[in-house]
Amino acid sequence: MRSEDLFLVLNKEVIFDFKENPFWWPDYGSFWVVIGAVLTQNTKWENVEKSFVNLKNVGVQSLEDVANLSEQNLANLIKPSGFYNTKAKRLSMLCKNILDKFGSFEEFMKNVSRKWLISQKGLGFESVDSILCYACSRDIMVVDKYTFRIFEFLDFTFESYDEARQWLEDIDRKCVYKAVGSISDNELFARYHGLIVEFCKSHLKGAKFDDFALSLFSEISI
Protein backbone atom coordinates (compact mmCIF):
# COMPACT_ATOMS: atom_id res chain seq x y z
CA MET A 1 0.00 0.00 0.00
CA ARG A 2 1.13 3.50 -0.82
CA SER A 3 0.12 6.85 0.60
CA GLU A 4 -2.24 7.66 -2.27
CA ASP A 5 -4.15 4.42 -1.64
CA LEU A 6 -4.94 5.50 1.91
CA PHE A 7 -5.82 9.03 0.82
CA LEU A 8 -8.20 7.89 -1.92
CA VAL A 9 -10.04 5.43 0.32
CA LEU A 10 -10.51 8.02 3.05
CA ASN A 11 -11.52 10.68 0.54
CA LYS A 12 -14.23 8.37 -0.76
CA GLU A 13 -15.62 7.44 2.64
CA VAL A 14 -15.34 10.61 4.73
CA ILE A 15 -18.28 13.00 4.69
CA PHE A 16 -16.93 16.54 4.98
CA ASP A 17 -17.65 19.66 2.94
CA PHE A 18 -14.21 20.49 1.57
CA LYS A 19 -15.79 22.91 -0.92
CA GLU A 20 -16.85 25.11 1.99
CA ASN A 21 -13.64 24.55 3.96
CA PRO A 22 -10.95 23.19 1.60
CA PHE A 23 -8.20 23.32 4.23
CA TRP A 24 -10.32 21.62 6.94
CA TRP A 25 -8.85 23.37 10.02
CA PRO A 26 -11.10 26.19 11.33
CA ASP A 27 -9.76 29.72 10.83
CA TYR A 28 -7.09 28.51 8.41
CA GLY A 29 -4.35 31.07 7.84
CA SER A 30 -5.05 33.02 11.03
CA PHE A 31 -3.40 33.43 14.43
CA TRP A 32 -6.20 31.30 15.89
CA VAL A 33 -4.45 28.25 14.44
CA VAL A 34 -1.44 28.95 16.65
CA ILE A 35 -3.68 29.30 19.70
CA GLY A 36 -5.61 26.17 18.79
CA ALA A 37 -2.49 24.09 18.19
CA VAL A 38 -1.49 24.67 21.81
CA LEU A 39 -4.94 24.41 23.38
CA THR A 40 -5.93 21.20 21.59
CA GLN A 41 -3.12 19.23 23.21
CA ASN A 42 -4.64 16.41 25.30
CA THR A 43 -8.21 17.58 24.85
CA LYS A 44 -11.12 17.57 22.41
CA TRP A 45 -11.51 20.35 19.87
CA GLU A 46 -14.93 21.16 21.31
CA ASN A 47 -13.17 22.30 24.49
CA VAL A 48 -10.84 24.49 22.45
CA GLU A 49 -13.83 26.17 20.84
CA LYS A 50 -15.19 27.02 24.30
CA SER A 51 -11.87 28.67 25.11
CA PHE A 52 -12.01 30.59 21.82
CA VAL A 53 -15.42 31.95 22.78
CA ASN A 54 -14.05 33.13 26.12
CA LEU A 55 -11.08 34.81 24.43
CA LYS A 56 -13.25 36.51 21.83
CA ASN A 57 -15.66 37.69 24.52
CA VAL A 58 -12.87 39.75 26.11
CA GLY A 59 -11.85 41.21 22.77
CA VAL A 60 -8.93 39.01 21.73
CA GLN A 61 -8.32 39.61 18.02
CA SER A 62 -4.58 39.08 17.61
CA LEU A 63 -1.44 37.49 19.01
CA GLU A 64 -0.68 40.86 20.58
CA ASP A 65 -3.93 40.67 22.54
CA VAL A 66 -3.01 37.22 23.87
CA ALA A 67 0.51 38.33 24.75
CA ASN A 68 -0.86 41.30 26.69
CA LEU A 69 -3.07 39.15 28.92
CA SER A 70 -1.69 38.17 32.30
CA GLU A 71 -1.00 34.46 32.62
CA GLN A 72 -3.66 34.16 35.33
CA ASN A 73 -6.27 35.89 33.21
CA LEU A 74 -5.34 33.78 30.20
CA ALA A 75 -5.51 30.61 32.29
CA ASN A 76 -9.04 31.46 33.42
CA LEU A 77 -10.14 32.10 29.85
CA ILE A 78 -8.74 28.84 28.48
CA LYS A 79 -9.88 26.70 31.40
CA PRO A 80 -12.22 24.58 29.22
CA SER A 81 -9.15 23.26 27.35
CA GLY A 82 -7.67 21.65 30.47
CA PHE A 83 -4.13 21.92 31.87
CA TYR A 84 -4.90 25.63 31.72
CA ASN A 85 -2.09 26.92 33.92
CA THR A 86 0.57 25.10 31.92
CA LYS A 87 -1.03 26.00 28.60
CA ALA A 88 -1.42 29.64 29.60
CA LYS A 89 2.26 29.90 30.48
CA ARG A 90 3.39 28.25 27.26
CA LEU A 91 0.92 30.09 25.05
CA SER A 92 1.80 33.46 26.52
CA MET A 93 5.51 32.80 26.05
CA LEU A 94 4.99 31.55 22.49
CA CYS A 95 3.02 34.65 21.49
CA LYS A 96 5.63 36.93 23.02
CA ASN A 97 8.47 35.04 21.35
CA ILE A 98 6.74 35.25 17.98
CA LEU A 99 6.29 38.99 18.31
CA ASP A 100 9.84 39.51 19.60
CA LYS A 101 11.36 37.45 16.79
CA PHE A 102 9.15 38.37 13.84
CA GLY A 103 7.35 41.57 14.81
CA SER A 104 3.94 40.49 13.56
CA PHE A 105 1.90 37.40 12.78
CA GLU A 106 2.16 38.15 9.06
CA GLU A 107 5.97 38.13 9.17
CA PHE A 108 5.87 35.00 11.31
CA MET A 109 3.78 33.24 8.66
CA LYS A 110 6.28 34.09 5.93
CA ASN A 111 9.55 33.56 7.76
CA VAL A 112 9.22 31.07 10.61
CA SER A 113 11.18 27.83 10.31
CA ARG A 114 10.28 24.40 11.59
CA LYS A 115 13.50 24.42 13.61
CA TRP A 116 12.51 27.62 15.40
CA LEU A 117 9.05 26.31 16.26
CA ILE A 118 10.42 23.02 17.56
CA SER A 119 12.69 25.00 19.88
CA GLN A 120 9.66 26.58 21.57
CA LYS A 121 8.68 25.02 24.89
CA GLY A 122 5.47 23.03 24.77
CA LEU A 123 5.41 22.44 21.02
CA GLY A 124 5.87 18.88 19.80
CA PHE A 125 6.13 17.77 16.19
CA GLU A 126 2.36 17.54 15.71
CA SER A 127 1.73 21.03 17.07
CA VAL A 128 4.60 22.49 15.06
CA ASP A 129 3.45 20.95 11.80
CA SER A 130 -0.16 21.98 12.48
CA ILE A 131 1.01 25.58 12.77
CA LEU A 132 3.15 25.32 9.64
CA CYS A 133 0.42 23.67 7.57
CA TYR A 134 -2.67 25.52 8.75
CA ALA A 135 -1.38 28.91 9.92
CA CYS A 136 1.58 29.38 7.57
CA SER A 137 0.33 27.53 4.46
CA ARG A 138 3.44 25.36 4.26
CA ASP A 139 3.59 22.11 2.30
CA ILE A 140 3.81 19.78 5.27
CA MET A 141 1.75 16.85 6.52
CA VAL A 142 0.61 16.62 10.13
CA VAL A 143 0.97 13.21 11.76
CA ASP A 144 -1.23 12.78 14.81
CA LYS A 145 -2.27 9.98 17.16
CA TYR A 146 -5.06 8.94 14.79
CA THR A 147 -2.56 8.49 11.97
CA PHE A 148 -0.40 6.25 14.12
CA ARG A 149 -3.45 4.20 15.09
CA ILE A 150 -4.09 3.54 11.41
CA PHE A 151 -0.44 2.66 10.86
CA GLU A 152 -0.56 0.33 13.84
CA PHE A 153 -3.54 -1.56 12.44
CA LEU A 154 -1.89 -1.79 9.02
CA ASP A 155 1.26 -3.09 10.74
CA PHE A 156 3.31 -0.16 9.46
CA THR A 157 6.25 0.79 11.67
CA PHE A 158 8.42 3.88 11.43
CA GLU A 159 11.62 4.83 13.20
CA SER A 160 10.45 8.38 13.84
CA TYR A 161 7.67 10.93 13.44
CA ASP A 162 9.44 12.43 10.43
CA GLU A 163 9.76 9.06 8.73
CA ALA A 164 6.00 8.60 9.04
CA ARG A 165 5.42 12.13 7.75
CA GLN A 166 7.66 11.53 4.75
CA TRP A 167 5.78 8.33 3.90
CA LEU A 168 2.51 10.24 3.86
CA GLU A 169 3.97 13.09 1.79
CA ASP A 170 5.39 10.67 -0.79
CA ILE A 171 2.07 10.55 -2.59
CA ASP A 172 1.26 10.12 -6.29
CA ARG A 173 -0.28 13.48 -7.06
CA LYS A 174 -1.62 12.40 -10.46
CA CYS A 175 -3.78 9.76 -8.76
CA VAL A 176 -5.00 12.27 -6.22
CA TYR A 177 -5.75 14.96 -8.80
CA LYS A 178 -8.02 12.56 -10.69
CA ALA A 179 -10.18 12.33 -7.58
CA VAL A 180 -10.10 15.85 -6.18
CA GLY A 181 -8.81 18.05 -8.99
CA SER A 182 -5.52 19.91 -9.15
CA ILE A 183 -4.79 21.36 -5.71
CA SER A 184 -1.67 22.74 -4.05
CA ASP A 185 0.47 20.52 -1.86
CA ASN A 186 -0.57 22.60 1.13
CA GLU A 187 -4.24 21.97 0.44
CA LEU A 188 -3.52 18.30 -0.28
CA PHE A 189 -1.76 17.72 3.04
CA ALA A 190 -4.30 19.80 4.96
CA ARG A 191 -7.09 17.76 3.45
CA TYR A 192 -5.27 14.45 4.00
CA HIS A 193 -4.82 15.14 7.70
CA GLY A 194 -8.43 16.27 7.94
CA LEU A 195 -9.63 13.06 6.30
CA ILE A 196 -7.70 10.97 8.81
CA VAL A 197 -9.12 12.89 11.78
CA GLU A 198 -12.71 12.87 10.52
CA PHE A 199 -12.56 9.16 9.68
CA CYS A 200 -11.15 8.20 13.06
CA LYS A 201 -13.63 10.39 14.93
CA SER A 202 -16.39 8.39 13.25
CA HIS A 203 -14.91 4.90 13.32
CA LEU A 204 -12.42 4.67 16.19
CA LYS A 205 -14.40 3.63 19.24
CA GLY A 206 -12.23 3.93 22.31
CA ALA A 207 -9.12 1.92 21.53
CA LYS A 208 -10.60 -0.06 18.65
CA PHE A 209 -11.76 0.61 15.11
CA ASP A 210 -15.32 -0.40 14.30
CA ASP A 211 -16.18 -3.18 11.86
CA PHE A 212 -16.50 -0.81 8.91
CA ALA A 213 -12.99 0.56 9.42
CA LEU A 214 -11.54 -2.90 9.96
CA SER A 215 -13.06 -4.13 6.72
CA LEU A 216 -11.89 -1.05 4.81
CA PHE A 217 -8.32 -1.24 6.09
CA SER A 218 -8.17 -4.96 5.42
CA GLU A 219 -8.99 -4.32 1.77
CA ILE A 220 -6.39 -1.61 1.18
CA SER A 221 -3.63 -3.41 3.08
CA ILE A 222 -3.65 -6.31 0.63
PDB file of C-alpha atoms in Angstrom:
ATOM      1  CA  MET A   1       0.000   0.000   0.000  1.00  0.00           C
ATOM      2  CA  ARG A   2       1.134   3.504  -0.825  1.00  0.00           C
ATOM      3  CA  SER A   3       0.120   6.849   0.599  1.00  0.00           C
ATOM      4  CA  GLU A   4      -2.237   7.662  -2.272  1.00  0.00           C
ATOM      5  CA  ASP A   5      -4.151   4.421  -1.637  1.00  0.00           C
ATOM      6  CA  LEU A   6      -4.936   5.499   1.910  1.00  0.00           C
ATOM      7  CA  PHE A   7      -5.824   9.026   0.818  1.00  0.00           C
ATOM      8  CA  LEU A   8      -8.202   7.886  -1.917  1.00  0.00           C
ATOM      9  CA  VAL A   9     -10.038   5.430   0.319  1.00  0.00           C
ATOM     10  CA  LEU A  10     -10.512   8.017   3.046  1.00  0.00           C
ATOM     11  CA  ASN A  11     -11.520  10.683   0.536  1.00  0.00           C
ATOM     12  CA  LYS A  12     -14.233   8.368  -0.764  1.00  0.00           C
ATOM     13  CA  GLU A  13     -15.623   7.438   2.642  1.00  0.00           C
ATOM     14  CA  VAL A  14     -15.341  10.613   4.728  1.00  0.00           C
ATOM     15  CA  ILE A  15     -18.277  12.999   4.691  1.00  0.00           C
ATOM     16  CA  PHE A  16     -16.934  16.542   4.976  1.00  0.00           C
ATOM     17  CA  ASP A  17     -17.654  19.662   2.939  1.00  0.00           C
ATOM     18  CA  PHE A  18     -14.214  20.489   1.569  1.00  0.00           C
ATOM     19  CA  LYS A  19     -15.788  22.905  -0.920  1.00  0.00           C
ATOM     20  CA  GLU A  20     -16.845  25.106   1.986  1.00  0.00           C
ATOM     21  CA  ASN A  21     -13.639  24.549   3.958  1.00  0.00           C
ATOM     22  CA  PRO A  22     -10.947  23.188   1.599  1.00  0.00           C
ATOM     23  CA  PHE A  23      -8.200  23.317   4.233  1.00  0.00           C
ATOM     24  CA  TRP A  24     -10.322  21.624   6.941  1.00  0.00           C
ATOM     25  CA  TRP A  25      -8.854  23.365  10.017  1.00  0.00           C
ATOM     26  CA  PRO A  26     -11.099  26.188  11.331  1.00  0.00           C
ATOM     27  CA  ASP A  27      -9.755  29.720  10.835  1.00  0.00           C
ATOM     28  CA  TYR A  28      -7.091  28.507   8.406  1.00  0.00           C
ATOM     29  CA  GLY A  29      -4.349  31.070   7.843  1.00  0.00           C
ATOM     30  CA  SER A  30      -5.046  33.020  11.030  1.00  0.00           C
ATOM     31  CA  PHE A  31      -3.400  33.432  14.431  1.00  0.00           C
ATOM     32  CA  TRP A  32      -6.198  31.296  15.894  1.00  0.00           C
ATOM     33  CA  VAL A  33      -4.446  28.246  14.439  1.00  0.00           C
ATOM     34  CA  VAL A  34      -1.436  28.949  16.646  1.00  0.00           C
ATOM     35  CA  ILE A  35      -3.680  29.295  19.696  1.00  0.00           C
ATOM     36  CA  GLY A  36      -5.609  26.167  18.786  1.00  0.00           C
ATOM     37  CA  ALA A  37      -2.490  24.088  18.194  1.00  0.00           C
ATOM     38  CA  VAL A  38      -1.488  24.674  21.814  1.00  0.00           C
ATOM     39  CA  LEU A  39      -4.939  24.411  23.379  1.00  0.00           C
ATOM     40  CA  THR A  40      -5.930  21.199  21.591  1.00  0.00           C
ATOM     41  CA  GLN A  41      -3.124  19.227  23.213  1.00  0.00           C
ATOM     42  CA  ASN A  42      -4.644  16.407  25.304  1.00  0.00           C
ATOM     43  CA  THR A  43      -8.214  17.576  24.855  1.00  0.00           C
ATOM     44  CA  LYS A  44     -11.121  17.572  22.409  1.00  0.00           C
ATOM     45  CA  TRP A  45     -11.508  20.346  19.867  1.00  0.00           C
ATOM     46  CA  GLU A  46     -14.926  21.163  21.310  1.00  0.00           C
ATOM     47  CA  ASN A  47     -13.170  22.304  24.487  1.00  0.00           C
ATOM     48  CA  VAL A  48     -10.836  24.492  22.450  1.00  0.00           C
ATOM     49  CA  GLU A  49     -13.825  26.170  20.841  1.00  0.00           C
ATOM     50  CA  LYS A  50     -15.186  27.023  24.296  1.00  0.00           C
ATOM     51  CA  SER A  51     -11.870  28.669  25.114  1.00  0.00           C
ATOM     52  CA  PHE A  52     -12.012  30.585  21.823  1.00  0.00           C
ATOM     53  CA  VAL A  53     -15.423  31.949  22.783  1.00  0.00           C
ATOM     54  CA  ASN A  54     -14.046  33.127  26.117  1.00  0.00           C
ATOM     55  CA  LEU A  55     -11.083  34.810  24.430  1.00  0.00           C
ATOM     56  CA  LYS A  56     -13.250  36.510  21.826  1.00  0.00           C
ATOM     57  CA  ASN A  57     -15.661  37.695  24.518  1.00  0.00           C
ATOM     58  CA  VAL A  58     -12.871  39.745  26.112  1.00  0.00           C
ATOM     59  CA  GLY A  59     -11.846  41.215  22.770  1.00  0.00           C
ATOM     60  CA  VAL A  60      -8.930  39.012  21.727  1.00  0.00           C
ATOM     61  CA  GLN A  61      -8.318  39.612  18.020  1.00  0.00           C
ATOM     62  CA  SER A  62      -4.576  39.080  17.613  1.00  0.00           C
ATOM     63  CA  LEU A  63      -1.441  37.486  19.013  1.00  0.00           C
ATOM     64  CA  GLU A  64      -0.680  40.856  20.579  1.00  0.00           C
ATOM     65  CA  ASP A  65      -3.925  40.667  22.543  1.00  0.00           C
ATOM     66  CA  VAL A  66      -3.012  37.224  23.869  1.00  0.00           C
ATOM     67  CA  ALA A  67       0.515  38.331  24.746  1.00  0.00           C
ATOM     68  CA  ASN A  68      -0.863  41.299  26.688  1.00  0.00           C
ATOM     69  CA  LEU A  69      -3.073  39.147  28.918  1.00  0.00           C
ATOM     70  CA  SER A  70      -1.694  38.175  32.303  1.00  0.00           C
ATOM     71  CA  GLU A  71      -0.998  34.458  32.621  1.00  0.00           C
ATOM     72  CA  GLN A  72      -3.657  34.155  35.333  1.00  0.00           C
ATOM     73  CA  ASN A  73      -6.275  35.885  33.214  1.00  0.00           C
ATOM     74  CA  LEU A  74      -5.338  33.777  30.198  1.00  0.00           C
ATOM     75  CA  ALA A  75      -5.512  30.606  32.294  1.00  0.00           C
ATOM     76  CA  ASN A  76      -9.043  31.456  33.423  1.00  0.00           C
ATOM     77  CA  LEU A  77     -10.144  32.105  29.849  1.00  0.00           C
ATOM     78  CA  ILE A  78      -8.744  28.840  28.476  1.00  0.00           C
ATOM     79  CA  LYS A  79      -9.879  26.703  31.404  1.00  0.00           C
ATOM     80  CA  PRO A  80     -12.223  24.577  29.219  1.00  0.00           C
ATOM     81  CA  SER A  81      -9.154  23.258  27.355  1.00  0.00           C
ATOM     82  CA  GLY A  82      -7.668  21.651  30.472  1.00  0.00           C
ATOM     83  CA  PHE A  83      -4.126  21.919  31.869  1.00  0.00           C
ATOM     84  CA  TYR A  84      -4.903  25.625  31.722  1.00  0.00           C
ATOM     85  CA  ASN A  85      -2.091  26.917  33.923  1.00  0.00           C
ATOM     86  CA  THR A  86       0.570  25.104  31.915  1.00  0.00           C
ATOM     87  CA  LYS A  87      -1.031  25.996  28.597  1.00  0.00           C
ATOM     88  CA  ALA A  88      -1.420  29.642  29.599  1.00  0.00           C
ATOM     89  CA  LYS A  89       2.255  29.900  30.476  1.00  0.00           C
ATOM     90  CA  ARG A  90       3.390  28.249  27.261  1.00  0.00           C
ATOM     91  CA  LEU A  91       0.920  30.088  25.051  1.00  0.00           C
ATOM     92  CA  SER A  92       1.796  33.463  26.523  1.00  0.00           C
ATOM     93  CA  MET A  93       5.508  32.804  26.052  1.00  0.00           C
ATOM     94  CA  LEU A  94       4.988  31.550  22.493  1.00  0.00           C
ATOM     95  CA  CYS A  95       3.015  34.646  21.486  1.00  0.00           C
ATOM     96  CA  LYS A  96       5.627  36.934  23.023  1.00  0.00           C
ATOM     97  CA  ASN A  97       8.467  35.038  21.353  1.00  0.00           C
ATOM     98  CA  ILE A  98       6.737  35.247  17.976  1.00  0.00           C
ATOM     99  CA  LEU A  99       6.293  38.992  18.309  1.00  0.00           C
ATOM    100  CA  ASP A 100       9.841  39.514  19.603  1.00  0.00           C
ATOM    101  CA  LYS A 101      11.365  37.453  16.786  1.00  0.00           C
ATOM    102  CA  PHE A 102       9.153  38.374  13.840  1.00  0.00           C
ATOM    103  CA  GLY A 103       7.346  41.568  14.810  1.00  0.00           C
ATOM    104  CA  SER A 104       3.939  40.486  13.562  1.00  0.00           C
ATOM    105  CA  PHE A 105       1.904  37.405  12.785  1.00  0.00           C
ATOM    106  CA  GLU A 106       2.162  38.149   9.064  1.00  0.00           C
ATOM    107  CA  GLU A 107       5.972  38.126   9.171  1.00  0.00           C
ATOM    108  CA  PHE A 108       5.871  34.996  11.313  1.00  0.00           C
ATOM    109  CA  MET A 109       3.779  33.242   8.659  1.00  0.00           C
ATOM    110  CA  LYS A 110       6.283  34.087   5.930  1.00  0.00           C
ATOM    111  CA  ASN A 111       9.553  33.557   7.759  1.00  0.00           C
ATOM    112  CA  VAL A 112       9.216  31.066  10.611  1.00  0.00           C
ATOM    113  CA  SER A 113      11.184  27.827  10.314  1.00  0.00           C
ATOM    114  CA  ARG A 114      10.282  24.397  11.586  1.00  0.00           C
ATOM    115  CA  LYS A 115      13.501  24.418  13.607  1.00  0.00           C
ATOM    116  CA  TRP A 116      12.506  27.623  15.405  1.00  0.00           C
ATOM    117  CA  LEU A 117       9.051  26.313  16.258  1.00  0.00           C
ATOM    118  CA  ILE A 118      10.420  23.020  17.556  1.00  0.00           C
ATOM    119  CA  SER A 119      12.686  25.002  19.884  1.00  0.00           C
ATOM    120  CA  GLN A 120       9.659  26.581  21.572  1.00  0.00           C
ATOM    121  CA  LYS A 121       8.680  25.019  24.886  1.00  0.00           C
ATOM    122  CA  GLY A 122       5.467  23.029  24.773  1.00  0.00           C
ATOM    123  CA  LEU A 123       5.412  22.435  21.016  1.00  0.00           C
ATOM    124  CA  GLY A 124       5.869  18.875  19.798  1.00  0.00           C
ATOM    125  CA  PHE A 125       6.133  17.774  16.190  1.00  0.00           C
ATOM    126  CA  GLU A 126       2.360  17.537  15.711  1.00  0.00           C
ATOM    127  CA  SER A 127       1.728  21.033  17.073  1.00  0.00           C
ATOM    128  CA  VAL A 128       4.602  22.492  15.061  1.00  0.00           C
ATOM    129  CA  ASP A 129       3.449  20.948  11.801  1.00  0.00           C
ATOM    130  CA  SER A 130      -0.157  21.979  12.476  1.00  0.00           C
ATOM    131  CA  ILE A 131       1.009  25.581  12.770  1.00  0.00           C
ATOM    132  CA  LEU A 132       3.147  25.319   9.636  1.00  0.00           C
ATOM    133  CA  CYS A 133       0.418  23.671   7.573  1.00  0.00           C
ATOM    134  CA  TYR A 134      -2.675  25.519   8.746  1.00  0.00           C
ATOM    135  CA  ALA A 135      -1.378  28.908   9.917  1.00  0.00           C
ATOM    136  CA  CYS A 136       1.578  29.379   7.566  1.00  0.00           C
ATOM    137  CA  SER A 137       0.329  27.533   4.457  1.00  0.00           C
ATOM    138  CA  ARG A 138       3.441  25.361   4.256  1.00  0.00           C
ATOM    139  CA  ASP A 139       3.594  22.109   2.297  1.00  0.00           C
ATOM    140  CA  ILE A 140       3.813  19.779   5.271  1.00  0.00           C
ATOM    141  CA  MET A 141       1.746  16.854   6.520  1.00  0.00           C
ATOM    142  CA  VAL A 142       0.606  16.619  10.129  1.00  0.00           C
ATOM    143  CA  VAL A 143       0.972  13.213  11.761  1.00  0.00           C
ATOM    144  CA  ASP A 144      -1.232  12.780  14.815  1.00  0.00           C
ATOM    145  CA  LYS A 145      -2.271   9.980  17.160  1.00  0.00           C
ATOM    146  CA  TYR A 146      -5.064   8.937  14.790  1.00  0.00           C
ATOM    147  CA  THR A 147      -2.557   8.488  11.974  1.00  0.00           C
ATOM    148  CA  PHE A 148      -0.402   6.250  14.123  1.00  0.00           C
ATOM    149  CA  ARG A 149      -3.453   4.197  15.094  1.00  0.00           C
ATOM    150  CA  ILE A 150      -4.092   3.537  11.407  1.00  0.00           C
ATOM    151  CA  PHE A 151      -0.440   2.663  10.857  1.00  0.00           C
ATOM    152  CA  GLU A 152      -0.563   0.330  13.845  1.00  0.00           C
ATOM    153  CA  PHE A 153      -3.537  -1.558  12.442  1.00  0.00           C
ATOM    154  CA  LEU A 154      -1.888  -1.792   9.023  1.00  0.00           C
ATOM    155  CA  ASP A 155       1.265  -3.093  10.736  1.00  0.00           C
ATOM    156  CA  PHE A 156       3.312  -0.158   9.457  1.00  0.00           C
ATOM    157  CA  THR A 157       6.247   0.791  11.674  1.00  0.00           C
ATOM    158  CA  PHE A 158       8.418   3.877  11.426  1.00  0.00           C
ATOM    159  CA  GLU A 159      11.615   4.829  13.199  1.00  0.00           C
ATOM    160  CA  SER A 160      10.448   8.382  13.845  1.00  0.00           C
ATOM    161  CA  TYR A 161       7.674  10.926  13.441  1.00  0.00           C
ATOM    162  CA  ASP A 162       9.444  12.432  10.434  1.00  0.00           C
ATOM    163  CA  GLU A 163       9.764   9.060   8.727  1.00  0.00           C
ATOM    164  CA  ALA A 164       6.000   8.597   9.036  1.00  0.00           C
ATOM    165  CA  ARG A 165       5.417  12.127   7.746  1.00  0.00           C
ATOM    166  CA  GLN A 166       7.659  11.533   4.749  1.00  0.00           C
ATOM    167  CA  TRP A 167       5.779   8.331   3.899  1.00  0.00           C
ATOM    168  CA  LEU A 168       2.506  10.243   3.856  1.00  0.00           C
ATOM    169  CA  GLU A 169       3.974  13.087   1.790  1.00  0.00           C
ATOM    170  CA  ASP A 170       5.391  10.668  -0.786  1.00  0.00           C
ATOM    171  CA  ILE A 171       2.073  10.546  -2.590  1.00  0.00           C
ATOM    172  CA  ASP A 172       1.260  10.121  -6.287  1.00  0.00           C
ATOM    173  CA  ARG A 173      -0.280  13.477  -7.063  1.00  0.00           C
ATOM    174  CA  LYS A 174      -1.622  12.399 -10.459  1.00  0.00           C
ATOM    175  CA  CYS A 175      -3.776   9.761  -8.763  1.00  0.00           C
ATOM    176  CA  VAL A 176      -5.004  12.272  -6.223  1.00  0.00           C
ATOM    177  CA  TYR A 177      -5.755  14.960  -8.803  1.00  0.00           C
ATOM    178  CA  LYS A 178      -8.023  12.564 -10.692  1.00  0.00           C
ATOM    179  CA  ALA A 179     -10.181  12.326  -7.583  1.00  0.00           C
ATOM    180  CA  VAL A 180     -10.102  15.855  -6.184  1.00  0.00           C
ATOM    181  CA  GLY A 181      -8.811  18.051  -8.992  1.00  0.00           C
ATOM    182  CA  SER A 182      -5.522  19.908  -9.150  1.00  0.00           C
ATOM    183  CA  ILE A 183      -4.787  21.356  -5.712  1.00  0.00           C
ATOM    184  CA  SER A 184      -1.672  22.741  -4.055  1.00  0.00           C
ATOM    185  CA  ASP A 185       0.470  20.523  -1.858  1.00  0.00           C
ATOM    186  CA  ASN A 186      -0.567  22.598   1.133  1.00  0.00           C
ATOM    187  CA  GLU A 187      -4.242  21.969   0.436  1.00  0.00           C
ATOM    188  CA  LEU A 188      -3.520  18.304  -0.283  1.00  0.00           C
ATOM    189  CA  PHE A 189      -1.763  17.716   3.038  1.00  0.00           C
ATOM    190  CA  ALA A 190      -4.295  19.800   4.961  1.00  0.00           C
ATOM    191  CA  ARG A 191      -7.089  17.757   3.450  1.00  0.00           C
ATOM    192  CA  TYR A 192      -5.267  14.453   4.002  1.00  0.00           C
ATOM    193  CA  HIS A 193      -4.821  15.138   7.703  1.00  0.00           C
ATOM    194  CA  GLY A 194      -8.434  16.268   7.936  1.00  0.00           C
ATOM    195  CA  LEU A 195      -9.628  13.059   6.299  1.00  0.00           C
ATOM    196  CA  ILE A 196      -7.698  10.974   8.814  1.00  0.00           C
ATOM    197  CA  VAL A 197      -9.124  12.892  11.776  1.00  0.00           C
ATOM    198  CA  GLU A 198     -12.714  12.867  10.520  1.00  0.00           C
ATOM    199  CA  PHE A 199     -12.556   9.161   9.676  1.00  0.00           C
ATOM    200  CA  CYS A 200     -11.147   8.201  13.063  1.00  0.00           C
ATOM    201  CA  LYS A 201     -13.634  10.390  14.928  1.00  0.00           C
ATOM    202  CA  SER A 202     -16.392   8.392  13.255  1.00  0.00           C
ATOM    203  CA  HIS A 203     -14.911   4.903  13.319  1.00  0.00           C
ATOM    204  CA  LEU A 204     -12.421   4.673  16.191  1.00  0.00           C
ATOM    205  CA  LYS A 205     -14.399   3.627  19.240  1.00  0.00           C
ATOM    206  CA  GLY A 206     -12.232   3.925  22.315  1.00  0.00           C
ATOM    207  CA  ALA A 207      -9.121   1.922  21.534  1.00  0.00           C
ATOM    208  CA  LYS A 208     -10.605  -0.056  18.646  1.00  0.00           C
ATOM    209  CA  PHE A 209     -11.757   0.611  15.109  1.00  0.00           C
ATOM    210  CA  ASP A 210     -15.319  -0.400  14.299  1.00  0.00           C
ATOM    211  CA  ASP A 211     -16.182  -3.184  11.860  1.00  0.00           C
ATOM    212  CA  PHE A 212     -16.504  -0.812   8.910  1.00  0.00           C
ATOM    213  CA  ALA A 213     -12.989   0.558   9.420  1.00  0.00           C
ATOM    214  CA  LEU A 214     -11.535  -2.902   9.961  1.00  0.00           C
ATOM    215  CA  SER A 215     -13.064  -4.128   6.716  1.00  0.00           C
ATOM    216  CA  LEU A 216     -11.891  -1.052   4.815  1.00  0.00           C
ATOM    217  CA  PHE A 217      -8.318  -1.236   6.088  1.00  0.00           C
ATOM    218  CA  SER A 218      -8.166  -4.960   5.415  1.00  0.00           C
ATOM    219  CA  GLU A 219      -8.991  -4.323   1.767  1.00  0.00           C
ATOM    220  CA  ILE A 220      -6.388  -1.612   1.181  1.00  0.00           C
ATOM    221  CA  SER A 221      -3.625  -3.411   3.082  1.00  0.00           C
ATOM    222  CA  ILE A 222      -3.647  -6.312   0.635  1.00  0.00           C
TER     223      ILE A 222
END
